[in-house]
Amino acid sequence: MEATLTIAFLLPENPPAQLLANLPSSEDGLKILVIEHGQQVPADTKISGITWVPPTKPATLEAALDAHPECKWIHAFSAGVDYIAEFIKR
């Protein structure tokens, strides 16, 4: 059986409706977790990647990565990395 790839989308407060409408859905081999503002990735869930959507606070990204060291990649859903510059330095 193929392993499931789990991606957590960290969303900002009041995300645009268009963003919500275009999030991918879970399917065979892929599980999508939508983590709304103020929520955390469940501790009992192993995640493969994080898609961080600004202006979600960088502290939310840091907390998710600290709680899930098994995460293999992070995608910043933005044209630049200014929002997460401090995170990148660590």
Coordinates of N, CA, C and O in Angstrom, one line a residue:
M1 N 0.8 -1.2 0.0 CA 0.0 0.0 0.0 C 0.9 1.3 0.0 O 1.8 1.3 0.7
E2 N 0.6 2.2 -0.8 CA 1.3 3.4 -1.0 C 1.2 4.3 0.3 O 0.1 4.5 0.8
A3 N 2.2 4.9 0.7 CA 2.2 5.8 1.9 C 1.4 7.1 1.5 O 1.4 7.5 0.4
T4 N 0.7 7.6 2.5 CA 0.0 8.8 2.3 C 0.9 10.1 2.5 O 1.6 10.1 3.5
L5 N 0.8 11.0 1.6 CA 1.5 12.3 1.7 C 0.5 13.2 2.4 O -0.6 13.4 1.9
T6 N 0.9 13.8 3.5 CA 0.0 14.7 4.2 C 0.6 16.1 4.2 O 1.7 16.3 4.6
I7 N -0.2 17.0 3.7 CA 0.2 18.4 3.6 C -0.7 19.3 4.4 O -1.9 19.2 4.3
A8 N -0.1 20.1 5.3 CA -0.8 21.0 6.1 C -0.8 22.4 5.5 O 0.3 22.9 5.2
F9 N -1.9 23.0 5.3 CA -2.0 24.4 4.8 C -2.3 25.3 6.0 O -3.3 25.2 6.7
L10 N -1.4 26.2 6.3 CA -1.5 27.1 7.5 C -2.1 28.4 6.9 O -1.5 29.1 6.2
L11 N -3.4 28.7 7.3 CA -4.1 29.8 6.7 C -4.1 31.0 7.7 O -4.1 30.9 8.9
P12 N -4.1 32.2 7.1 CA -4.2 33.4 7.9 C -5.7 33.7 8.4 O -6.6 33.0 8.0
E13 N -5.8 34.6 9.2 CA -7.1 35.0 9.7 C -7.9 35.6 8.5 O -7.4 36.4 7.7
N14 N -9.2 35.2 8.3 CA -10.0 35.7 7.2 C -9.4 35.5 5.9 O -9.2 36.4 5.1
P15 N -9.1 34.2 5.5 CA -8.5 34.0 4.2 C -9.5 34.4 3.1 O -10.7 34.2 3.2
P16 N -9.0 34.8 1.9 CA -9.9 35.2 0.8 C -10.7 33.9 0.4 O -10.1 32.8 0.3
A17 N -11.9 34.1 0.0 CA -12.8 33.1 -0.4 C -12.2 32.3 -1.6 O -12.3 31.1 -1.8
Q18 N -11.5 33.1 -2.5 CA -10.9 32.4 -3.7 C -9.8 31.4 -3.3 O -9.7 30.4 -3.9
L19 N -9.1 31.8 -2.3 CA -8.1 30.8 -1.8 C -8.7 29.6 -1.3 O -8.3 28.5 -1.6
L20 N -9.7 29.7 -0.5 CA -10.4 28.5 0.1 C -11.0 27.7 -1.0 O -11.0 26.5 -1.0
A21 N -11.6 28.3 -2.0 CA -12.2 27.6 -3.1 C -11.2 26.8 -4.0 O -11.6 25.8 -4.6
N22 N -10.0 27.2 -3.9 CA -9.0 26.6 -4.8 C -8.0 25.7 -4.1 O -7.0 25.2 -4.7
L23 N -8.2 25.4 -2.8 CA -7.4 24.5 -2.1 C -7.6 23.1 -2.6 O -8.7 22.7 -3.0
P24 N -6.5 22.3 -2.7 CA -6.7 20.9 -3.2 C -7.5 20.1 -2.2 O -7.6 20.5 -1.0
S25 N -8.1 19.0 -2.7 CA -8.8 18.1 -1.8 C -8.0 16.8 -1.6 O -7.1 16.5 -2.4
S26 N -8.3 16.1 -0.5 CA -7.7 14.9 -0.2 C -8.1 13.8 -1.3 O -9.3 13.9 -1.8
E27 N -7.2 12.9 -1.6 CA -7.5 11.9 -2.6 C -6.6 10.7 -2.2 O -5.8 10.8 -1.3
D28 N -6.7 9.6 -3.0 CA -5.8 8.5 -2.7 C -4.3 8.9 -2.7 O -3.8 9.5 -3.6
G29 N -3.7 8.6 -1.6 CA -2.3 8.9 -1.4 C -2.0 10.3 -1.0 O -0.8 10.7 -0.9
L30 N -3.0 11.2 -0.9 CA -2.8 12.6 -0.5 C -3.8 13.0 0.5 O -5.0 12.8 0.3
K31 N -3.4 13.5 1.6 CA -4.3 14.0 2.7 C -4.0 15.5 2.9 O -2.8 15.9 3.1
I32 N -5.0 16.3 2.8 CA -4.9 17.8 3.0 C -5.4 18.2 4.3 O -6.6 17.8 4.6
L33 N -4.6 18.9 5.1 CA -5.1 19.4 6.4 C -5.2 20.9 6.3 O -4.2 21.5 6.0
V34 N -6.4 21.5 6.5 CA -6.5 22.9 6.4 C -6.5 23.4 7.9 O -7.4 23.0 8.7
I35 N -5.5 24.1 8.2 CA -5.3 24.6 9.6 C -5.6 26.1 9.6 O -4.9 26.9 9.1
E36 N -6.8 26.4 10.2 CA -7.3 27.7 10.2 C -6.5 28.5 11.3 O -5.9 28.0 12.2
H37 N -6.6 29.9 11.2 CA -6.0 30.8 12.1 C -6.3 30.4 13.5 O -7.4 30.2 13.9
G38 N -5.2 30.3 14.3 CA -5.3 30.0 15.7 C -5.3 28.5 16.1 O -5.3 28.1 17.2
Q39 N -5.4 27.7 15.0 CA -5.4 26.2 15.3 C -3.9 25.7 15.1 O -3.1 26.4 14.5
Q40 N -3.7 24.5 15.5 CA -2.4 23.8 15.3 C -2.6 22.5 14.6 O -3.7 21.9 14.6
V41 N -1.5 22.1 13.9 CA -1.6 20.8 13.3 C -1.7 19.7 14.4 O -1.0 19.8 15.4
P42 N -2.6 18.8 14.3 CA -2.8 17.8 15.3 C -1.5 17.1 15.6 O -0.8 16.7 14.7
A43 N -1.2 16.9 16.9 CA 0.1 16.3 17.3 C 0.2 14.9 16.9 O 1.3 14.4 16.7
D44 N -0.9 14.2 16.8 CA -0.9 12.8 16.4 C -0.8 12.5 14.9 O -0.9 11.4 14.4
T45 N -0.7 13.6 14.1 CA -0.7 13.5 12.7 C 0.8 13.7 12.1 O 1.4 14.7 12.5
K46 N 1.2 12.8 11.4 CA 2.6 12.9 10.7 C 2.4 13.7 9.4 O 1.5 13.3 8.6
I47 N 3.1 14.8 9.3 CA 3.0 15.6 8.1 C 4.2 15.5 7.2 O 5.3 15.5 7.7
S48 N 4.0 15.6 5.9 CA 5.1 15.5 4.9 C 5.6 16.9 4.5 O 6.7 17.1 4.3
G49 N 4.6 17.9 4.5 CA 5.0 19.2 4.1 C 4.0 20.2 4.7 O 2.9 19.9 5.1
I50 N 4.4 21.5 4.6 CA 3.6 22.6 5.1 C 3.5 23.6 4.0 O 4.6 24.0 3.4
T51 N 2.4 24.1 3.7 CA 2.2 25.2 2.8 C 1.7 26.4 3.7 O 0.7 26.3 4.3
W52 N 2.6 27.4 3.8 CA 2.4 28.5 4.7 C 1.8 29.7 3.9 O 2.5 30.1 2.9
V53 N 0.7 30.2 4.2 CA 0.0 31.2 3.5 C 0.1 32.5 4.2 O -0.5 32.6 5.3
P54 N 0.8 33.5 3.7 CA 0.8 34.8 4.4 C -0.5 35.5 4.4 O -1.3 35.3 3.4
P55 N -0.8 36.3 5.3 CA 0.0 36.8 6.4 C -0.1 36.0 7.7 O -0.1 36.6 8.8
T56 N -0.2 34.7 7.6 CA -0.2 33.8 8.8 C 1.1 34.2 9.5 O 2.2 34.3 8.9
K57 N 1.1 34.3 10.8 CA 2.2 34.7 11.6 C 3.3 33.6 11.5 O 3.1 32.4 11.5
P58 N 4.6 34.1 11.3 CA 5.7 33.1 11.3 C 5.7 32.2 12.5 O 6.2 31.1 12.4
A59 N 5.3 32.7 13.6 CA 5.3 31.9 14.9 C 4.4 30.6 14.7 O 4.7 29.6 15.2
T60 N 3.4 30.7 13.9 CA 2.5 29.6 13.6 C 3.3 28.5 12.8 O 3.2 27.3 13.1
L61 N 4.1 29.0 11.8 CA 5.0 28.1 11.1 C 6.0 27.4 12.0 O 6.2 26.2 11.9
E62 N 6.6 28.2 12.8 CA 7.7 27.7 13.7 C 7.1 26.7 14.6 O 7.7 25.6 14.8
A63 N 5.9 26.9 15.2 CA 5.3 26.0 16.1 C 4.9 24.7 15.4 O 5.1 23.6 15.9
A64 N 4.4 24.8 14.1 CA 4.1 23.6 13.4 C 5.3 22.7 13.1 O 5.3 21.5 13.2
L65 N 6.4 23.4 12.7 CA 7.6 22.7 12.4 C 8.3 22.1 13.7 O 8.8 20.9 13.7
D66 N 8.3 22.8 14.8 CA 8.8 22.3 16.0 C 8.0 21.1 16.5 O 8.6 20.1 17.0
A67 N 6.7 21.1 16.3 CA 5.9 20.0 16.7 C 6.0 18.8 15.8 O 5.6 17.7 16.1
H68 N 6.5 19.0 14.5 CA 6.5 18.0 13.5 C 7.8 17.9 12.8 O 8.0 18.3 11.6
P69 N 8.9 17.5 13.5 CA 10.2 17.4 12.9 C 10.3 16.5 11.7 O 11.2 16.5 10.9
E70 N 9.3 15.6 11.5 CA 9.3 14.7 10.4 C 8.9 15.4 9.1 O 9.1 14.9 8.0
C71 N 8.5 16.7 9.1 CA 8.1 17.5 8.0 C 9.4 17.6 7.1 O 10.4 18.0 7.5
K72 N 9.2 17.3 5.8 CA 10.4 17.3 4.9 C 10.5 18.6 4.0 O 11.5 18.9 3.5
W73 N 9.4 19.4 3.9 CA 9.5 20.6 3.1 C 8.5 21.6 3.6 O 7.5 21.3 4.2
I74 N 8.8 22.8 3.2 CA 7.9 24.0 3.5 C 7.8 24.8 2.2 O 8.8 25.1 1.6
H75 N 6.5 25.1 1.9 CA 6.3 26.0 0.7 C 5.7 27.3 1.3 O 4.7 27.3 2.0
A76 N 6.3 28.4 0.9 CA 5.8 29.8 1.3 C 4.9 30.2 0.1 O 5.4 30.4 -1.0
F77 N 3.6 30.3 0.3 CA 2.7 30.7 -0.7 C 2.7 32.2 -0.9 O 1.8 32.9 -0.6
S78 N 3.8 32.7 -1.4 CA 4.0 34.1 -1.7 C 5.1 34.3 -2.7 O 5.8 33.3 -3.1
A79 N 5.2 35.5 -3.2 CA 6.2 35.8 -4.3 C 7.6 36.0 -3.7 O 8.5 35.9 -4.4
G80 N 7.7 36.2 -2.4 CA 9.0 36.4 -1.8 C 9.0 35.7 -0.4 O 8.0 35.0 0.0
V81 N 10.1 35.9 0.3 CA 10.2 35.3 1.6 C 10.3 36.3 2.7 O 10.7 35.9 3.9
D82 N 10.0 37.5 2.4 CA 10.1 38.6 3.5 C 9.3 38.2 4.7 O 9.7 38.5 5.8
Y83 N 8.1 37.6 4.5 CA 7.3 37.3 5.6 C 7.9 36.3 6.6 O 7.7 36.3 7.8
I84 N 8.8 35.4 6.1 CA 9.4 34.4 6.9 C 10.9 34.5 7.0 O 11.6 33.6 7.4
A85 N 11.4 35.7 6.8 CA 12.8 35.9 6.8 C 13.4 35.5 8.2 O 14.5 34.9 8.2
E86 N 12.8 35.9 9.3 CA 13.3 35.5 10.6 C 13.3 34.0 10.8 O 14.2 33.4 11.4
F87 N 12.2 33.3 10.3 CA 12.2 31.9 10.3 C 13.3 31.2 9.6 O 13.9 30.3 10.0
I88 N 13.6 31.7 8.4 CA 14.7 31.2 7.6 C 16.0 31.3 8.3 O 16.9 30.4 8.1
K89 N 16.2 32.3 9.0 CA 17.5 32.5 9.7 C 17.8 31.5 10.8 O 18.9 31.3 11.1
R90 N 16.7 30.9 11.3 CA 16.9 30.0 12.5 C 17.5 28.7 12.1 O 18.0 28.1 11.4

